[in-house]
Tab-separated table of C-alpha atoms in Angstrom:
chain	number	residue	atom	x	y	z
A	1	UNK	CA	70.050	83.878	18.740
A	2	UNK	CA	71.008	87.295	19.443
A	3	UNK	CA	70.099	86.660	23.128
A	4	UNK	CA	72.407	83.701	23.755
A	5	UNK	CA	75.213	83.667	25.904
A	6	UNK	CA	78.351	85.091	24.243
A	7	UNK	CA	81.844	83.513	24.717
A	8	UNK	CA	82.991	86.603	26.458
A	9	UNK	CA	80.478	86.421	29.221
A	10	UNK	CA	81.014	82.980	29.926
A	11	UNK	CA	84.574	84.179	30.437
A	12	UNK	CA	83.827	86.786	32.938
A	13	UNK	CA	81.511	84.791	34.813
A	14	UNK	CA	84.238	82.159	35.000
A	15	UNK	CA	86.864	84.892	36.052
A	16	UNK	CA	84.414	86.519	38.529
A	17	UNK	CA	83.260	82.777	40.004
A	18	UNK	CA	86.962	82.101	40.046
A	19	UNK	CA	88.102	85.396	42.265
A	20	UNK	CA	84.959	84.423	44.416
A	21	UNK	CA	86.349	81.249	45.613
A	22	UNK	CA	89.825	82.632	46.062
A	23	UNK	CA	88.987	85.333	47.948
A	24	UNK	CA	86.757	81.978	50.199
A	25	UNK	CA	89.619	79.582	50.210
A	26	UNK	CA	92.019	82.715	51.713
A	27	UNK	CA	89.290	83.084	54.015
A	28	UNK	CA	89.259	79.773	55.074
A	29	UNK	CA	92.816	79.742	55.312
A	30	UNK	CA	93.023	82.478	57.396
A	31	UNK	CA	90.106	80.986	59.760
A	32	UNK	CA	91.657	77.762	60.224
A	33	UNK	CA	94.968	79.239	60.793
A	34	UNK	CA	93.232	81.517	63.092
A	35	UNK	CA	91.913	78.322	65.210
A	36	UNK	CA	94.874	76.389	65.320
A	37	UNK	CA	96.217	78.890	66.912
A	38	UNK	CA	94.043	79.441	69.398
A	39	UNK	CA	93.618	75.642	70.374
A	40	UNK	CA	97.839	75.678	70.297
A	41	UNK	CA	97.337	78.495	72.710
A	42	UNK	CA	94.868	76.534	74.471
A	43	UNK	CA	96.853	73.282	75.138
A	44	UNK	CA	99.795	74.980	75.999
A	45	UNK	CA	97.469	76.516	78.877
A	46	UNK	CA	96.510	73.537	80.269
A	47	UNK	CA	99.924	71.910	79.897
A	48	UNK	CA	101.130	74.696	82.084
A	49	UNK	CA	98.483	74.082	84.725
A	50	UNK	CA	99.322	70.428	84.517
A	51	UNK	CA	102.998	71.059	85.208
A	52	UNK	CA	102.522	73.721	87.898
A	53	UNK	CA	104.241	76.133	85.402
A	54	UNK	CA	102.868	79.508	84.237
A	55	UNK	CA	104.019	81.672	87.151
A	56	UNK	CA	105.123	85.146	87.346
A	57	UNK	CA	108.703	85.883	86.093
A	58	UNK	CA	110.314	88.500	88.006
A	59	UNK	CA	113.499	89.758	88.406
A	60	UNK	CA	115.119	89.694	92.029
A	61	UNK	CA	111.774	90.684	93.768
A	62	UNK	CA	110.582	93.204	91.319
A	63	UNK	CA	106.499	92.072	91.056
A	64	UNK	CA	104.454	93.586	88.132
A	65	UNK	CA	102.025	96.544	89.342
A	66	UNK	CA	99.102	94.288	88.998
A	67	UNK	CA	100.540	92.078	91.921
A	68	UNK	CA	102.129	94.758	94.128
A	69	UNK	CA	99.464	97.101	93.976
A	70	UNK	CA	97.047	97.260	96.847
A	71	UNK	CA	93.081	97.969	96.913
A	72	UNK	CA	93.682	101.446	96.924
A	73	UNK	CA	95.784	101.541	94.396
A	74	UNK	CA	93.776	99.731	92.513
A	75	UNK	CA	90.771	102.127	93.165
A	76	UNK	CA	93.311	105.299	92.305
A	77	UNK	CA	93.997	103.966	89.278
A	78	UNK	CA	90.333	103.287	88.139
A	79	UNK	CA	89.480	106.760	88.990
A	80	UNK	CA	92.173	107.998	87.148
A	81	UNK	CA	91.164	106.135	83.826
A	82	UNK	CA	87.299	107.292	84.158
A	83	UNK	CA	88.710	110.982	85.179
A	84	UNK	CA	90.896	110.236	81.717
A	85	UNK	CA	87.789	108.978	79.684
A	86	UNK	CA	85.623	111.834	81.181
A	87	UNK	CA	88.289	114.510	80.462
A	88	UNK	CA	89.649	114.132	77.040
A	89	UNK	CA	86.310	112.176	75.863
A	90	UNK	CA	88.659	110.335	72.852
A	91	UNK	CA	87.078	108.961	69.602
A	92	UNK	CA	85.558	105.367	69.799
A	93	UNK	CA	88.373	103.586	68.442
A	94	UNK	CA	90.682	105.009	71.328
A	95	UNK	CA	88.173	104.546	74.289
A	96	UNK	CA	89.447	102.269	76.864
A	97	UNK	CA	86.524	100.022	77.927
A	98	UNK	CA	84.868	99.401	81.507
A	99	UNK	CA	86.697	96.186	81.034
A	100	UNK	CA	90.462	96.614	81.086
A	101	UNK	CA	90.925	95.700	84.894
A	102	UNK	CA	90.517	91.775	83.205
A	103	UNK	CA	93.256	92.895	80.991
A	104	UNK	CA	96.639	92.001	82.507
A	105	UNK	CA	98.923	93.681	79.668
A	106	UNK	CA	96.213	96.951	79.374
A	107	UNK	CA	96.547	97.274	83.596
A	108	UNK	CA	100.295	97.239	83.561
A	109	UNK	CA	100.237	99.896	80.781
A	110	UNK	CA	97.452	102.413	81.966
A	111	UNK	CA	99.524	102.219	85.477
A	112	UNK	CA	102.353	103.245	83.600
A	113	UNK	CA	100.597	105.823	82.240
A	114	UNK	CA	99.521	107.378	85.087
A	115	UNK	CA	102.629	106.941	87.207
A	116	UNK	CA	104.421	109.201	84.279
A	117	UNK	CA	101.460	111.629	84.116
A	118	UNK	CA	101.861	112.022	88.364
A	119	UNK	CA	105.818	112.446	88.004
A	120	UNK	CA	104.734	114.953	85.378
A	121	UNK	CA	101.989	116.912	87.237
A	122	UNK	CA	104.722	117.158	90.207
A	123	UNK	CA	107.748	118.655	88.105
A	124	UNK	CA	105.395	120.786	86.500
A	125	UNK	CA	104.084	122.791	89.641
A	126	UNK	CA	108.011	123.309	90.660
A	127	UNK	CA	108.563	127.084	89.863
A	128	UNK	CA	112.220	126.486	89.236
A	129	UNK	CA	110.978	123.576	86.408
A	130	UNK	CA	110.514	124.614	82.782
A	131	UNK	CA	106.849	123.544	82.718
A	132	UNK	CA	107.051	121.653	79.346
A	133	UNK	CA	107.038	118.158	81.366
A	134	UNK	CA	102.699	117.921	80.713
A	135	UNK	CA	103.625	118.806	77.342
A	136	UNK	CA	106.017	115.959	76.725
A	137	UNK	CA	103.380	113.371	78.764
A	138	UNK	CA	100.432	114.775	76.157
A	139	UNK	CA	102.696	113.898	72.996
A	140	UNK	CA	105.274	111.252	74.058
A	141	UNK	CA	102.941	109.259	76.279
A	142	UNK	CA	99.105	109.580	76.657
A	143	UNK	CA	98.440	109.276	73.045
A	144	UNK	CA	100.858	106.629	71.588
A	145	UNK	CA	99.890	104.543	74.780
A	146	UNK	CA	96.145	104.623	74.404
A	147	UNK	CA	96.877	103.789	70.526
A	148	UNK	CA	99.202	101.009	71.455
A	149	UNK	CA	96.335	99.498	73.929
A	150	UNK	CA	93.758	99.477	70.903
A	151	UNK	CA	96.210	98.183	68.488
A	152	UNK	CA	98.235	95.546	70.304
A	153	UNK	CA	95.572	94.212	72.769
A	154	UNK	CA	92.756	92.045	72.074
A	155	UNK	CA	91.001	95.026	74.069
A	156	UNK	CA	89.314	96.048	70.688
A	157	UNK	CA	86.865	92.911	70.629
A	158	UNK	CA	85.417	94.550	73.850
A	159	UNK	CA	83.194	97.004	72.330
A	160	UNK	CA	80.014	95.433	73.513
A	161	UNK	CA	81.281	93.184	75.815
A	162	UNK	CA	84.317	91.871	77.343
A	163	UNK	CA	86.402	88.878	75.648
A	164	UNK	CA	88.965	87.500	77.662
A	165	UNK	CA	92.589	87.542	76.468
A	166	UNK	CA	94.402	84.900	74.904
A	167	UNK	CA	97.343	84.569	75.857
A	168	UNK	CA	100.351	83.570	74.132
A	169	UNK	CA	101.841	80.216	74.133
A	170	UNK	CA	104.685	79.388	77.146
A	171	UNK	CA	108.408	79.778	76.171
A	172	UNK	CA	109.513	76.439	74.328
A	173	UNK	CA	112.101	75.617	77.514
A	174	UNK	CA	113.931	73.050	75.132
A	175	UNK	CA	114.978	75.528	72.764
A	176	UNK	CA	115.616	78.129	75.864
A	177	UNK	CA	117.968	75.751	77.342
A	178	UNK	CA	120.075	75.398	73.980
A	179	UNK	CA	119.605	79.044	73.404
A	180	UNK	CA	121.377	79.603	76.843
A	181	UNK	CA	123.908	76.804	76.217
A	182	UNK	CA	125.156	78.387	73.089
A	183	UNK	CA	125.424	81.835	74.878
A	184	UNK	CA	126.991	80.716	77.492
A	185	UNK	CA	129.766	78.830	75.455
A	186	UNK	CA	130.238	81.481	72.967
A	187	UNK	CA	130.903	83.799	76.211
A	188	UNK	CA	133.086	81.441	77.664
A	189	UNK	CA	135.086	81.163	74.243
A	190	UNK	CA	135.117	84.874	73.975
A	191	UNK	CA	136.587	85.184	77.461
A	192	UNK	CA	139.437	82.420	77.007
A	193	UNK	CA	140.092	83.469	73.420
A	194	UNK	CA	142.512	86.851	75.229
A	195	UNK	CA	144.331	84.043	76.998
A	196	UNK	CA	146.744	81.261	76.751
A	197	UNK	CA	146.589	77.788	78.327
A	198	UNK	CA	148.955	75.607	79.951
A	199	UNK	CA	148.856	72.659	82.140
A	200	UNK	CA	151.405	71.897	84.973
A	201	UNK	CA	153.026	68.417	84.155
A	202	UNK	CA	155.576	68.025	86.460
A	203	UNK	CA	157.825	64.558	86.668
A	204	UNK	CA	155.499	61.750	87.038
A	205	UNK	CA	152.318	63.097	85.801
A	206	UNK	CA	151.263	63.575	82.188
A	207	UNK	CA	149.571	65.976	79.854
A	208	UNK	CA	146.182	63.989	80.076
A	209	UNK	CA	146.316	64.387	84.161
A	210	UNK	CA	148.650	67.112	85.012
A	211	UNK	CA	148.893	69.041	88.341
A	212	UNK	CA	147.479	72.226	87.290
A	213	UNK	CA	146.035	74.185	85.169
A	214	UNK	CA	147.307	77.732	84.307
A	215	UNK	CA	146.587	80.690	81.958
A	216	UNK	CA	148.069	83.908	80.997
A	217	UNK	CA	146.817	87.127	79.049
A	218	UNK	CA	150.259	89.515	78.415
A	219	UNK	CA	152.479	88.970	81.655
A	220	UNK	CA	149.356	87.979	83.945
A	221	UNK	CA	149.357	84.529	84.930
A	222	UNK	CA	145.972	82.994	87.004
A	223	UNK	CA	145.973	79.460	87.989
A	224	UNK	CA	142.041	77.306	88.674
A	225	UNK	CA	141.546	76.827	92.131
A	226	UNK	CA	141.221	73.313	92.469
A	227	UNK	CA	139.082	74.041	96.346
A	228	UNK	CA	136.715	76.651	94.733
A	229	UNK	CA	136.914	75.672	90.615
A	230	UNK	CA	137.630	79.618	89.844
A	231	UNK	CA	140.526	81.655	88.439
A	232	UNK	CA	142.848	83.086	90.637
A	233	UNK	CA	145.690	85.636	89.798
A	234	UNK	CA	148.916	84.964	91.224
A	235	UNK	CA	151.432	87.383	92.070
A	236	UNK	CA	154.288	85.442	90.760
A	237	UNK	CA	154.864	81.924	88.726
A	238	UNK	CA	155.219	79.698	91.629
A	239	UNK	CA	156.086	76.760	89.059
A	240	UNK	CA	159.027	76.157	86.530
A	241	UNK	CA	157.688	76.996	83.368
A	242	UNK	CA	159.507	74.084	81.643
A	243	UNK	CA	156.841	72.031	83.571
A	244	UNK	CA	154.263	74.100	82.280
A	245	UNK	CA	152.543	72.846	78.370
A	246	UNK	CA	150.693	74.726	76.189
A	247	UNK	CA	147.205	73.565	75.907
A	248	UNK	CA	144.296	74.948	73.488
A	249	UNK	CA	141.702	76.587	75.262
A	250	UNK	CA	139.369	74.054	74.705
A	251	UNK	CA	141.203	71.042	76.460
A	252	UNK	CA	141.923	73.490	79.154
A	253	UNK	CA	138.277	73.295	79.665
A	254	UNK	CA	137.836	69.580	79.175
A	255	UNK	CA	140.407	69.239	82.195
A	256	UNK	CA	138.724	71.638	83.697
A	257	UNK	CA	135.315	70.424	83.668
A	258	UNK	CA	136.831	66.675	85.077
A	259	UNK	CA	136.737	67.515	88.609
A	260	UNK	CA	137.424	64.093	89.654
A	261	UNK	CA	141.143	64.315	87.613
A	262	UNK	CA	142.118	66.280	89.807
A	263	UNK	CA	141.489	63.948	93.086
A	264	UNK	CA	144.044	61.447	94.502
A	265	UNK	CA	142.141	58.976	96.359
A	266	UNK	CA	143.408	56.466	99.227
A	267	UNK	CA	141.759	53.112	100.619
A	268	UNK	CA	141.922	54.188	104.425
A	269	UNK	CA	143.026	51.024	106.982
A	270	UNK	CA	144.298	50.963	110.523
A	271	UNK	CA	147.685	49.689	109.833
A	272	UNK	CA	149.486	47.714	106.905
A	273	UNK	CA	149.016	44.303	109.080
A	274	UNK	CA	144.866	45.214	108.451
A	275	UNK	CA	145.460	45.466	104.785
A	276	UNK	CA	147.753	42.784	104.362
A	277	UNK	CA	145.280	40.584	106.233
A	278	UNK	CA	142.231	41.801	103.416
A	279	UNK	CA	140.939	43.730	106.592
A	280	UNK	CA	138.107	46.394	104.400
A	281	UNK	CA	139.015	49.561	104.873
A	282	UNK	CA	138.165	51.942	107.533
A	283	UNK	CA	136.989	54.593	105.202
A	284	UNK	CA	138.138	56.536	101.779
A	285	UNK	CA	140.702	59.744	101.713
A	286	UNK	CA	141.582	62.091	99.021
A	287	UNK	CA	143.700	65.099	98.189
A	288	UNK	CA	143.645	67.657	96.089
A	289	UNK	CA	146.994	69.526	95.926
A	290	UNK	CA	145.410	73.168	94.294
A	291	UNK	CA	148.354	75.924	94.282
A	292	UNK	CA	147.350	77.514	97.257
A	293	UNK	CA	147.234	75.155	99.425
A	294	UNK	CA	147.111	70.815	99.912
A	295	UNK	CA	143.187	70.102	101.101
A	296	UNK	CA	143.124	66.617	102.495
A	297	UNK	CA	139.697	65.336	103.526
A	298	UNK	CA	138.239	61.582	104.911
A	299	UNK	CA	135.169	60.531	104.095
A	300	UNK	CA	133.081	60.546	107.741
A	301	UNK	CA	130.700	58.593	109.581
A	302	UNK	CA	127.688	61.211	108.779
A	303	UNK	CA	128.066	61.069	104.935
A	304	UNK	CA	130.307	63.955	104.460
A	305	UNK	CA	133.690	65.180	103.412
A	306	UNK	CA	136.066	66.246	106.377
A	307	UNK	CA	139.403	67.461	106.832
A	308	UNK	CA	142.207	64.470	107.874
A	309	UNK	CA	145.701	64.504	108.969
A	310	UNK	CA	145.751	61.175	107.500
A	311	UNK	CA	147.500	61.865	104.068
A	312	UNK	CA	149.898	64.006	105.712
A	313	UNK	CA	150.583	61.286	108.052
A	314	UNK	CA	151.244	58.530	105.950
A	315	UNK	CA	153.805	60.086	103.437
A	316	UNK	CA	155.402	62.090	106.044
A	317	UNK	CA	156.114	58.638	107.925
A	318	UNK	CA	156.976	60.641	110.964
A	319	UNK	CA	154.478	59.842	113.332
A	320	UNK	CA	154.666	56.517	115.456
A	321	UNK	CA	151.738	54.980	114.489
A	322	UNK	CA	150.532	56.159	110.285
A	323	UNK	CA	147.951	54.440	108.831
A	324	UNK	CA	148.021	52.537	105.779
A	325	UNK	CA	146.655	53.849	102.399
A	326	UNK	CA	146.177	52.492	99.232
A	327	UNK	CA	145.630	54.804	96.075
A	328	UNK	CA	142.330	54.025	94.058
A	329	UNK	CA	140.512	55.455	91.060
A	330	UNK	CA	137.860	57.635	91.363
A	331	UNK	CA	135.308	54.693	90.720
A	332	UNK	CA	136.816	52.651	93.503
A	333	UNK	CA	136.256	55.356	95.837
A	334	UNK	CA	132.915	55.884	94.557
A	335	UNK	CA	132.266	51.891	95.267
A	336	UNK	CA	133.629	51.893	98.752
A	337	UNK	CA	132.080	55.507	99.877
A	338	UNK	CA	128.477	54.435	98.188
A	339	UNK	CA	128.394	50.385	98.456
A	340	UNK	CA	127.631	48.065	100.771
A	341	UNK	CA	131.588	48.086	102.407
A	342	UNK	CA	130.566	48.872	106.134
A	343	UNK	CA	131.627	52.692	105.695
């Protein structure tokens, strides 16, 4: 009896069998987390290919090394790493392996490395230089650098032979686009928030279509170019300012975001007898009166948008012969410039 099994060590088996499979189930844990991320990794690869996307961000025309270098620099740098290895002979865990040309992060950061230690080398063989510029490459540079390869690189899994990279999964565009939405508004509020906002409502028009949009910040006024859509300054108020109404910076926007408001458009026909006779007209005409100038334009036989006397013309009612417009909405004009109406 004195050789059975005592309470306690049934409890410590239990407790030891019980740390066992936690320490498994982690394991597992960690493994399948492990995979799921590299098969997310993996189907975002061959989305990428499937879309044509994964190519090179730059900025302007500013290429990585890896894709401006040529074969010699290539070679230079390769010699410089062995000459590197061979010279300084680091411990194992800080060797960079035979490998790291397949390494696209690890190329871009030894090239670094050796374009600092060359700008080095030069300032330090100028007599009139301080000589401390080696110095600063040794401690700021070579050794953080060759850490930061063998701790941020899947370069470590190289030891024995090389294991290609896995690279990280493509930018989620959706949530780039909304990311750059919001930035963009939250600039645009920040820039509008030093001004205030009025819109030009002269007799005849109304605050929901006015004639112009202005703003002020102290005693500056600008006014939106309704030929290029930007701000303009003015030198003076051109305008009344009992025509002009305060409008919150937002619904400045909103009208200024409705290009089409902004457009008069005319049915174009020879003569009144044409359109008094349900002749279709000859083509469309608009105007857009911006505070620099009137810009009249007819719609023309090629498809595009050129200047016309026509507006000027008709109102004037000076010359002999004016033609006859109409004034249509926006979606008229649309219908008669894109449907089947002969234009």
């Amino acid at each position: 009896m004195d050789d059975a099994p005592k309470a306690s060590d049934f409890a410590a088996y239990r407790a030891e069998l019980e740390e066992h499979i936690k320490k498994f189930a982690l394991g597992v844990e960690r493994d399948q987390g492990e995979i799921e991320e590299i098969l997310g990794e993996i189907l975002g690869r061959l989305n990428a290919l499937e879309t044509g996307a994964g190519g090179v961000p730059v900025a302007g025309d500013h290429l990585p090394w890896s894709l401006r270098a040529t074969e010699r620099d290539w070679q230079d740098l390769a010699d410089w790493t062995d000459w590197l290895g061979r010279h300084y002979a680091p411990q194992l865990h800080l060797r960079i392996w035979p490998c790291w040309p397949a390494h696209g992060g690890v190329v871009e950061e030894l090239a670094a490395l050796r374009a600092a230690w060359c700008a080095a080398v030069e300032a330090d063989t100028d007599p009139a230089r301080s000589g401390s510029e080696l110095a600063y490459w040794h401690q700021m540079w070579l050794w953080p650098t060759v850490e930061r390869i063998r701790q941020n690189y899947m370069f470590g899994e190289c030891e024995t032979e090389h294991s290609p990279d896995r690279p990280g999964r493509p930018t989620d565009t959706a949530a780039l686009r909304a990311r750059a939405a919001e930035a963009e508004s939250e600039r645009r509020r920040l820039e509008n928030a030093r001004y205030a906002f009025f819109a030009e409502v002269p007799r005849g028009r109304t605050p929901d279509r006015p004639d112009g949009l202005w703003r002020r910040a102290d005693d500056t006024w600008e006014y939106l170019s309704l030929l290029d859509w930007e701000w303009h300054a003015a030198a003076e108020l051109p305008v009344g300012r009992e025509i002009l109404h305060p409008v919150t910076a937002g619904r400045a926007l909103e009208l200024a975001a409705d290009r089409q408001s902004w457009v008069t458009y005319w049915a174009h026909h020879a003569d009144e007898a044409d359109w008094r006779a349900g002749t279709p007209p000859t083509t469309v005409v608009r105007r857009r009166r911006s505070p620099e100038r009137i810009h009249d334009e007819a719609y023309g036989p090629d498809g595009a948008w050129e200047p016309t006397d026509a507006v000027h013309d008709f109102l004037s009612a000076r010359p002999s012969d004016p033609p006859h417009l109409v004034e249509i909405d926006a979606a008229e004009a649309a219908r008669l410039v894109n449907g089947d109406t002969g234009l």
